[in-house]
Short mmCIF file of C-alpha atoms (C1' of nucleotides) in Angstrom, two decimals:
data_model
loop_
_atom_site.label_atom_id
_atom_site.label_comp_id
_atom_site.label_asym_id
_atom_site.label_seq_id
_atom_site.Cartn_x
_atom_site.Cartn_y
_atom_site.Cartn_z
CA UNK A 25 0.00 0.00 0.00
CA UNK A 26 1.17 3.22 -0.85
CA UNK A 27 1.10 6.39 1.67
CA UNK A 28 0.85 9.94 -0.08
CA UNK A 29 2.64 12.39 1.33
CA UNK A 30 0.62 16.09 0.35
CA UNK A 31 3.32 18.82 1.16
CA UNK A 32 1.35 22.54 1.05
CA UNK A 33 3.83 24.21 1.65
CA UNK A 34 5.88 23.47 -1.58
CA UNK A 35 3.76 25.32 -4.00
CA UNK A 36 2.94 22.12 -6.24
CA UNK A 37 -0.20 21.56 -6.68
CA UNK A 38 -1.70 19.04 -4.76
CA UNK A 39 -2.94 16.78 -7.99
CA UNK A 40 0.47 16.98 -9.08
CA UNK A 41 2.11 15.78 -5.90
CA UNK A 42 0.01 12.40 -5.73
CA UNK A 43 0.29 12.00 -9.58
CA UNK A 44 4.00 11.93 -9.36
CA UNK A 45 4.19 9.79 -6.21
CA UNK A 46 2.19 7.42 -8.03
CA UNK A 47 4.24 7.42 -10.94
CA UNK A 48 7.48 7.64 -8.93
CA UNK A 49 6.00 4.32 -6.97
CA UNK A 50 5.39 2.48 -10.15
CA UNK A 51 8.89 3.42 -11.59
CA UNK A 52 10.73 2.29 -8.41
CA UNK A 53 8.10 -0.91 -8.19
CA UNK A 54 7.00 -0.61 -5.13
CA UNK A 55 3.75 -0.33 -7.43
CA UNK A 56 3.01 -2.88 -9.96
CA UNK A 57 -0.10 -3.65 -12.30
CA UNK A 58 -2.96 -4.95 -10.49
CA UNK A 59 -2.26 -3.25 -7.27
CA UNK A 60 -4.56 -1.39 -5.79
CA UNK A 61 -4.41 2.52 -5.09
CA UNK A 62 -5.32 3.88 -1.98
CA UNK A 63 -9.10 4.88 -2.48
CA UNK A 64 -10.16 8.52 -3.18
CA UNK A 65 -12.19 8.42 0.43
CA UNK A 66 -8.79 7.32 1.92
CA UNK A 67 -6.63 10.09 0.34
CA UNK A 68 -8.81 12.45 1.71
CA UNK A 69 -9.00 11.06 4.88
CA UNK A 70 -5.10 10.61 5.08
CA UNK A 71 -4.09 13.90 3.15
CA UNK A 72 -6.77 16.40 3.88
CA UNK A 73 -7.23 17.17 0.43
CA UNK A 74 -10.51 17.64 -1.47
CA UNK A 75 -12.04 14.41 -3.44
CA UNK A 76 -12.51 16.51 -6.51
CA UNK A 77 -8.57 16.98 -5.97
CA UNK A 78 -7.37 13.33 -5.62
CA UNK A 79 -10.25 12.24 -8.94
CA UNK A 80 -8.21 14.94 -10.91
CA UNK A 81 -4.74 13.43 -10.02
CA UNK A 82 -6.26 10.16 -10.64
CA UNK A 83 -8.01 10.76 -13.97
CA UNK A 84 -4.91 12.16 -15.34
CA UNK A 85 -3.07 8.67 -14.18
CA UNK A 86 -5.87 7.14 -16.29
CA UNK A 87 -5.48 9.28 -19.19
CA UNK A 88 -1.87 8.41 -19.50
CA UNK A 89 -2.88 4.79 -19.52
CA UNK A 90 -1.14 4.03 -16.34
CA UNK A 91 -4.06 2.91 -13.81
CA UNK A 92 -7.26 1.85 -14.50
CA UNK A 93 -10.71 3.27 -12.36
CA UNK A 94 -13.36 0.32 -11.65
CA UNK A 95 -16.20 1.92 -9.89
CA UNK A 96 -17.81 0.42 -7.24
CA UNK A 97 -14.20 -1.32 -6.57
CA UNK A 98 -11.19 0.97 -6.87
CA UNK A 99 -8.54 2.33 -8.97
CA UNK A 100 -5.75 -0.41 -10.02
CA UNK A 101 -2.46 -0.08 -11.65
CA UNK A 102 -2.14 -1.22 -14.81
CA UNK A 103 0.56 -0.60 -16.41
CA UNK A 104 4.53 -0.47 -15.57
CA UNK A 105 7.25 2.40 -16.25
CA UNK A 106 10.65 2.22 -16.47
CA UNK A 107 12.31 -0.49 -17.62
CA UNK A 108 14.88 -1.29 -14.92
CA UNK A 109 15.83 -4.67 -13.27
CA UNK A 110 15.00 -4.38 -9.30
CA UNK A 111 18.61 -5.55 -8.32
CA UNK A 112 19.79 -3.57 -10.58
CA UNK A 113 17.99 -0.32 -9.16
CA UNK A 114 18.66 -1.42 -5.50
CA UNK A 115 22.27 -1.39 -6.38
CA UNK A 116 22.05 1.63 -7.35
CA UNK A 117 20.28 3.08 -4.95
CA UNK A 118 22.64 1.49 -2.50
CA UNK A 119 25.29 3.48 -3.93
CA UNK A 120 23.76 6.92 -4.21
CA UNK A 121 22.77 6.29 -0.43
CA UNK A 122 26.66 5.62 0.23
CA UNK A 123 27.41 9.16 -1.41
CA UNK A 124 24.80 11.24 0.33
CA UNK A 125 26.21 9.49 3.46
CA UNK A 126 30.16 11.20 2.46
CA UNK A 127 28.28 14.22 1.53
CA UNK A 128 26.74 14.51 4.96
CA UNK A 129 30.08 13.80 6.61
CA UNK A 130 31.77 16.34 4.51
CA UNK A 131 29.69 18.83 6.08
CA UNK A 132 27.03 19.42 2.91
CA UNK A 133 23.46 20.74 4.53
CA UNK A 134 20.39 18.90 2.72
CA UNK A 135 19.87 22.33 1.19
CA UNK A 136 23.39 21.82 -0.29
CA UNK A 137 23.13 18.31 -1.61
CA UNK A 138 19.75 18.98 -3.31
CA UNK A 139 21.35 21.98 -5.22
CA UNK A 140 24.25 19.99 -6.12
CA UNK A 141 22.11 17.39 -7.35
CA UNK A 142 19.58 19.12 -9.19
CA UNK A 143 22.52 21.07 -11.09
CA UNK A 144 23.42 17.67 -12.17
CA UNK A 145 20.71 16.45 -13.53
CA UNK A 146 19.00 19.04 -14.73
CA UNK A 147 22.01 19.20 -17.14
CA UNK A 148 21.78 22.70 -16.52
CA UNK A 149 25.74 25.04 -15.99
CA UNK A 150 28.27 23.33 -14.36
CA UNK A 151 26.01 19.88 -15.07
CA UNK A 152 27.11 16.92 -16.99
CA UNK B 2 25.74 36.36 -14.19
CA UNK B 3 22.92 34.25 -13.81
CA UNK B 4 21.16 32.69 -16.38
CA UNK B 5 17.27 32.01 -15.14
CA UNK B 6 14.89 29.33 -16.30
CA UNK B 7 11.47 29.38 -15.89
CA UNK B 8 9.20 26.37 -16.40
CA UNK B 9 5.78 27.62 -16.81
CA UNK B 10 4.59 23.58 -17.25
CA UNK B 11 6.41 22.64 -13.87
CA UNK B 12 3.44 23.73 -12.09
CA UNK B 13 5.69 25.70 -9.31
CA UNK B 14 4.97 28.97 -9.15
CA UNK B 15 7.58 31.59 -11.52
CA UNK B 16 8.28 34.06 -8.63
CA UNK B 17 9.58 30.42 -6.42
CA UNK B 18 11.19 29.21 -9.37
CA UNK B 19 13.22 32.46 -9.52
CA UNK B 20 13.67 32.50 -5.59
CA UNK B 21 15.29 28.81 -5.89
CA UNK B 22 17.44 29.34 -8.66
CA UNK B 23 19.30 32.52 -6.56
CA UNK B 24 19.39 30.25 -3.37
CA UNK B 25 20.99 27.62 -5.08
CA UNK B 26 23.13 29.68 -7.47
CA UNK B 27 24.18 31.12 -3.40
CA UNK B 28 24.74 27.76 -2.33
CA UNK B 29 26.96 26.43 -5.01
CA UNK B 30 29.08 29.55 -5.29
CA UNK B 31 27.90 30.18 -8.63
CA UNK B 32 26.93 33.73 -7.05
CA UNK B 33 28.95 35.52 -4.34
CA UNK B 34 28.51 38.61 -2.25
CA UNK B 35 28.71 41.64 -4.22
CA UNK B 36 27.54 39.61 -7.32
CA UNK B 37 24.68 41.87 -8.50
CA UNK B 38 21.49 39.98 -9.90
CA UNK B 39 20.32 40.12 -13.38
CA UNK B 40 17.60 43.52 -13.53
CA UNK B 41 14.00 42.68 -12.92
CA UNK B 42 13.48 44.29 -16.64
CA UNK B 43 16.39 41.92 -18.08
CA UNK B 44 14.23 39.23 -16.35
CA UNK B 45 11.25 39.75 -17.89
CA UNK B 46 12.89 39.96 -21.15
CA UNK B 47 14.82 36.67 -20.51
CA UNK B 48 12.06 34.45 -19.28
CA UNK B 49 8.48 36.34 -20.12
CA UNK B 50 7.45 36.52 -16.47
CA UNK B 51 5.61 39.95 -15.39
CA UNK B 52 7.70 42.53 -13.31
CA UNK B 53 5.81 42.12 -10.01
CA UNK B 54 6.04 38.35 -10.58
CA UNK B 55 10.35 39.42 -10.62
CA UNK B 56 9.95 41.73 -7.72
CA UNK B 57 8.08 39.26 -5.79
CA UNK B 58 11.07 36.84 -5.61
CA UNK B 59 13.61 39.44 -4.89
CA UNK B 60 11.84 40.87 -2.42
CA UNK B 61 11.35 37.21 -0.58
CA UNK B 62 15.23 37.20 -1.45
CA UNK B 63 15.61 40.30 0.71
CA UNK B 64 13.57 39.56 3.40
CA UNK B 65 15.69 36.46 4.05
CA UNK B 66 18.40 38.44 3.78
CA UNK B 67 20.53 36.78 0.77
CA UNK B 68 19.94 39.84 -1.31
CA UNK B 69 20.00 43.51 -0.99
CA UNK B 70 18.01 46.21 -3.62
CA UNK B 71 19.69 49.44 -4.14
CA UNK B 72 17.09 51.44 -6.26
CA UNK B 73 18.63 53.12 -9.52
CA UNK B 74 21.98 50.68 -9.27
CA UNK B 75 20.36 46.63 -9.20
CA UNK B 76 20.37 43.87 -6.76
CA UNK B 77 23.03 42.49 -5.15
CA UNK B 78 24.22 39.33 -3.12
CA UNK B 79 24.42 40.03 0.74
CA UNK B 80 25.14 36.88 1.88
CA UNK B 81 26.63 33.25 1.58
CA UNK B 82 24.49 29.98 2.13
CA UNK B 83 25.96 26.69 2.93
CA UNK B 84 29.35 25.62 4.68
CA UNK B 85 31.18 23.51 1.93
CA UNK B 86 34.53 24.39 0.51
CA UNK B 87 34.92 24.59 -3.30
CA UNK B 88 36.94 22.06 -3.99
CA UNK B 89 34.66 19.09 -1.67
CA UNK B 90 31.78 20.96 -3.46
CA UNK B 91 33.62 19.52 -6.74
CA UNK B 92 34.46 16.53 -5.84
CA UNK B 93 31.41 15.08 -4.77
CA UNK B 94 30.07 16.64 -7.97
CA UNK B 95 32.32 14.24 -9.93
CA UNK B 96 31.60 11.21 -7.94
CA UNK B 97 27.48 12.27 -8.22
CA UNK B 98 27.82 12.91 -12.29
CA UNK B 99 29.46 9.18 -12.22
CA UNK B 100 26.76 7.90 -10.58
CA UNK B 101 24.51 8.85 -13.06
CA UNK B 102 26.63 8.11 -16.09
CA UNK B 103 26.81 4.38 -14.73
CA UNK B 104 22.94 4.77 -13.68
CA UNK B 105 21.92 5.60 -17.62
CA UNK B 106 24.52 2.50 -18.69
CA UNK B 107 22.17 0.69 -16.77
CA UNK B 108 19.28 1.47 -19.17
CA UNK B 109 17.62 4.11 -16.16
CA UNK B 110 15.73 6.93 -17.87
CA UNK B 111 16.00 9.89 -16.79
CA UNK B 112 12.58 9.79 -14.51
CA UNK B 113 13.98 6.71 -13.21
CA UNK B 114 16.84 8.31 -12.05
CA UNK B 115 15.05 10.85 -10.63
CA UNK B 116 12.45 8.97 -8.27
CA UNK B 117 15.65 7.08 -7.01
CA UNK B 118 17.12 10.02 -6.29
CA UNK B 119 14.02 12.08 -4.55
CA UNK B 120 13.13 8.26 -2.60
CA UNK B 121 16.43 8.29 -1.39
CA UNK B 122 16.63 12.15 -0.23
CA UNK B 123 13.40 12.69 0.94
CA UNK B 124 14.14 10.29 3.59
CA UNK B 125 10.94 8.76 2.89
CA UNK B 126 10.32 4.65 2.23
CA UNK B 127 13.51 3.10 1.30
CA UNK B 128 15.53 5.99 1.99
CA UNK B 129 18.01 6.39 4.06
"C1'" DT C 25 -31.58 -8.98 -3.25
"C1'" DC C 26 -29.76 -5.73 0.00
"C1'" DT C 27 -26.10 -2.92 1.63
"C1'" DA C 28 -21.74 -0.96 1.94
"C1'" DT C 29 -18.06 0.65 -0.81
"C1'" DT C 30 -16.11 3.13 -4.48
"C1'" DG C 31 -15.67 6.12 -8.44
"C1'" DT C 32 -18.02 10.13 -10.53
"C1'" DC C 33 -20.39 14.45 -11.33
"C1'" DT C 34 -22.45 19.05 -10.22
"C1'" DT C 35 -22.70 23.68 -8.45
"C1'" DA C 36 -20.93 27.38 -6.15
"C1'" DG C 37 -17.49 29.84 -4.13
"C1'" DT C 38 -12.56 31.26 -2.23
"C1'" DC C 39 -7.84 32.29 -2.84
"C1'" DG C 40 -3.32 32.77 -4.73
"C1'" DA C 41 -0.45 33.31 -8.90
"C1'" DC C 42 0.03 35.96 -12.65
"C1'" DT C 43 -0.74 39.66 -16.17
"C1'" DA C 44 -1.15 44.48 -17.95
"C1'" DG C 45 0.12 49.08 -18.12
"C1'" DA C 46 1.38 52.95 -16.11
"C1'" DA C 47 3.66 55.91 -13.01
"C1'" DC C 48 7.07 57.18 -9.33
"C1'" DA C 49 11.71 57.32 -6.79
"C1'" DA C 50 16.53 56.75 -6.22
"C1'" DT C 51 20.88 56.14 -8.33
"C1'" DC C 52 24.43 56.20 -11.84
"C1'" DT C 53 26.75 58.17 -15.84
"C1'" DG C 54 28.20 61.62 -19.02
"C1'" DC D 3 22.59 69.29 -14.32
"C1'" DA D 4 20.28 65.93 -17.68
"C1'" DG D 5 19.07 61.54 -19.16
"C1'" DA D 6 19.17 56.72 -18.71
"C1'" DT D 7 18.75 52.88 -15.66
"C1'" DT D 8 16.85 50.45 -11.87
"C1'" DG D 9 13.89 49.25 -8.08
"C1'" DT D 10 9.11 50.11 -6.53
"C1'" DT D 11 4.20 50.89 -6.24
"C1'" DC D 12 -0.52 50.92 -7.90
"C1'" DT D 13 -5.00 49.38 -9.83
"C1'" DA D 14 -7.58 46.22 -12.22
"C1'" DG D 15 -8.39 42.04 -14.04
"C1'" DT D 16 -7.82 36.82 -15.58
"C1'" DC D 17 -7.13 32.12 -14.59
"C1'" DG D 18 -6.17 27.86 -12.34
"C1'" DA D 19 -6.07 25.26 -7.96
"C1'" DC D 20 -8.73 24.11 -4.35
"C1'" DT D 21 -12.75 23.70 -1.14
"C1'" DA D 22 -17.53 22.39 0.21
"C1'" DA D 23 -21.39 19.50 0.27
"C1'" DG D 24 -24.31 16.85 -1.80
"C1'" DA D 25 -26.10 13.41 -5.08
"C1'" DC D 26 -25.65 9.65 -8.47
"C1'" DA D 27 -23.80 5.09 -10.58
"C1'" DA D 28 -21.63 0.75 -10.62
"C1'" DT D 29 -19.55 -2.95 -8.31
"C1'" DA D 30 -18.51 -6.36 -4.49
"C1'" DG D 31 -19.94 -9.13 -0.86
"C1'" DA D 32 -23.20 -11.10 2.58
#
DNA sequence: TCTATTGTCTTAGTCGACTAGAACAATCTG
DNA sequence: CAGATTGTTCTAGTCGACTAAGACAATAGA
């Protein structure tokens, strides 16, 4: 089961933050087809946001083909992303953990390791 | 001098986009005291966003303190964010961009790459 | 079949982000 | 001093995200 996590104070929309923890959980698959999403009652419940809110991050998961809405039963997932092995990914992972670990000891803040990391990737100055 | 990009798809609001891109500009020594910001006008020319939209992120900038106005003469850096040295800064940059490099080898996309990275950060399932 | 559960839709309204265009104020430069 | 440059303020308006509360529709399970 997965747990959304609806930050307000980030300025992302709140549709947007449970649309791309669903996708993120499908990539990673800790989501895989046939599981079951939490249901829309529950996200409201959980996250405080509106229903009309968690059926728009929803129907835009279904428009992109990725879950599938059975009403009267739930929304499942239905399709995969990413094409990754799962060792593969968990040795990765096991080695980015190991880096943010020396970054930490070197004395980086959080602050400072996200802005080092998003330079990277977003291929931006200074990036690959 | 600071290049800025604004996403108008990314769903974060322009005027926090801005406010990031100076913090972590700050953080990565990319922009040091004295360093005087690009002018709200050139802003607007450069990225399409509305003057009070530019204003609005300096003026955040200023209240925290990383910035200072001086009407008629621009905006300049007050302040330093962040503890690392240069050269550790570097380093770890290398060792991160090799992560990736050997992360793509792997057949990772891009988003791929990027929920492993934000699962691992965010401290959240998996994490750390 | 009956009932609870779940997705879905509707209407109405609030609020923040953003735009538009203009004007003003302080500073720098020649 | 004169003109250009820059930050700043103002008013008015648009648009999207979100809330609120209720009702409806289809499915699952007893």
């Amino acid at each position: 089961m997965v747990e959304f996590r609806v930050d307000r104070a980030s300025g992302l929309p709140a549709y947007l933050q449970l649309g791309r923890q669903v996708r993120e959980a499908v990539r990673l698959g800790r989501l895989r087809p046939g599981d079951r999403l939490p249901t829309v009652r529950d996200v409201v419940a959980t996250s405080g946001v509106n229903a009309n809110t968690v059926l728009k991050a929803y129907r835009e998961l279904e428009l992109a083909g990725l879950v599938e809405a059975r009403q009267g039963s739930g929304t499942y997932v239905k399709a995969t992303l990413g094409t990754a092995a799962p060792e593969v990914l968990e040795e990765l992972r096991g080695k980015f953990a190991k880096w943010v670990i020396e970054a930490r000891a070197a004395g980086l803040e959080a602050e400072d390791i996200d802005a080092l990391v998003r330079a990277v990737l977003s291929g931006g100055p200074d990036g690959a």
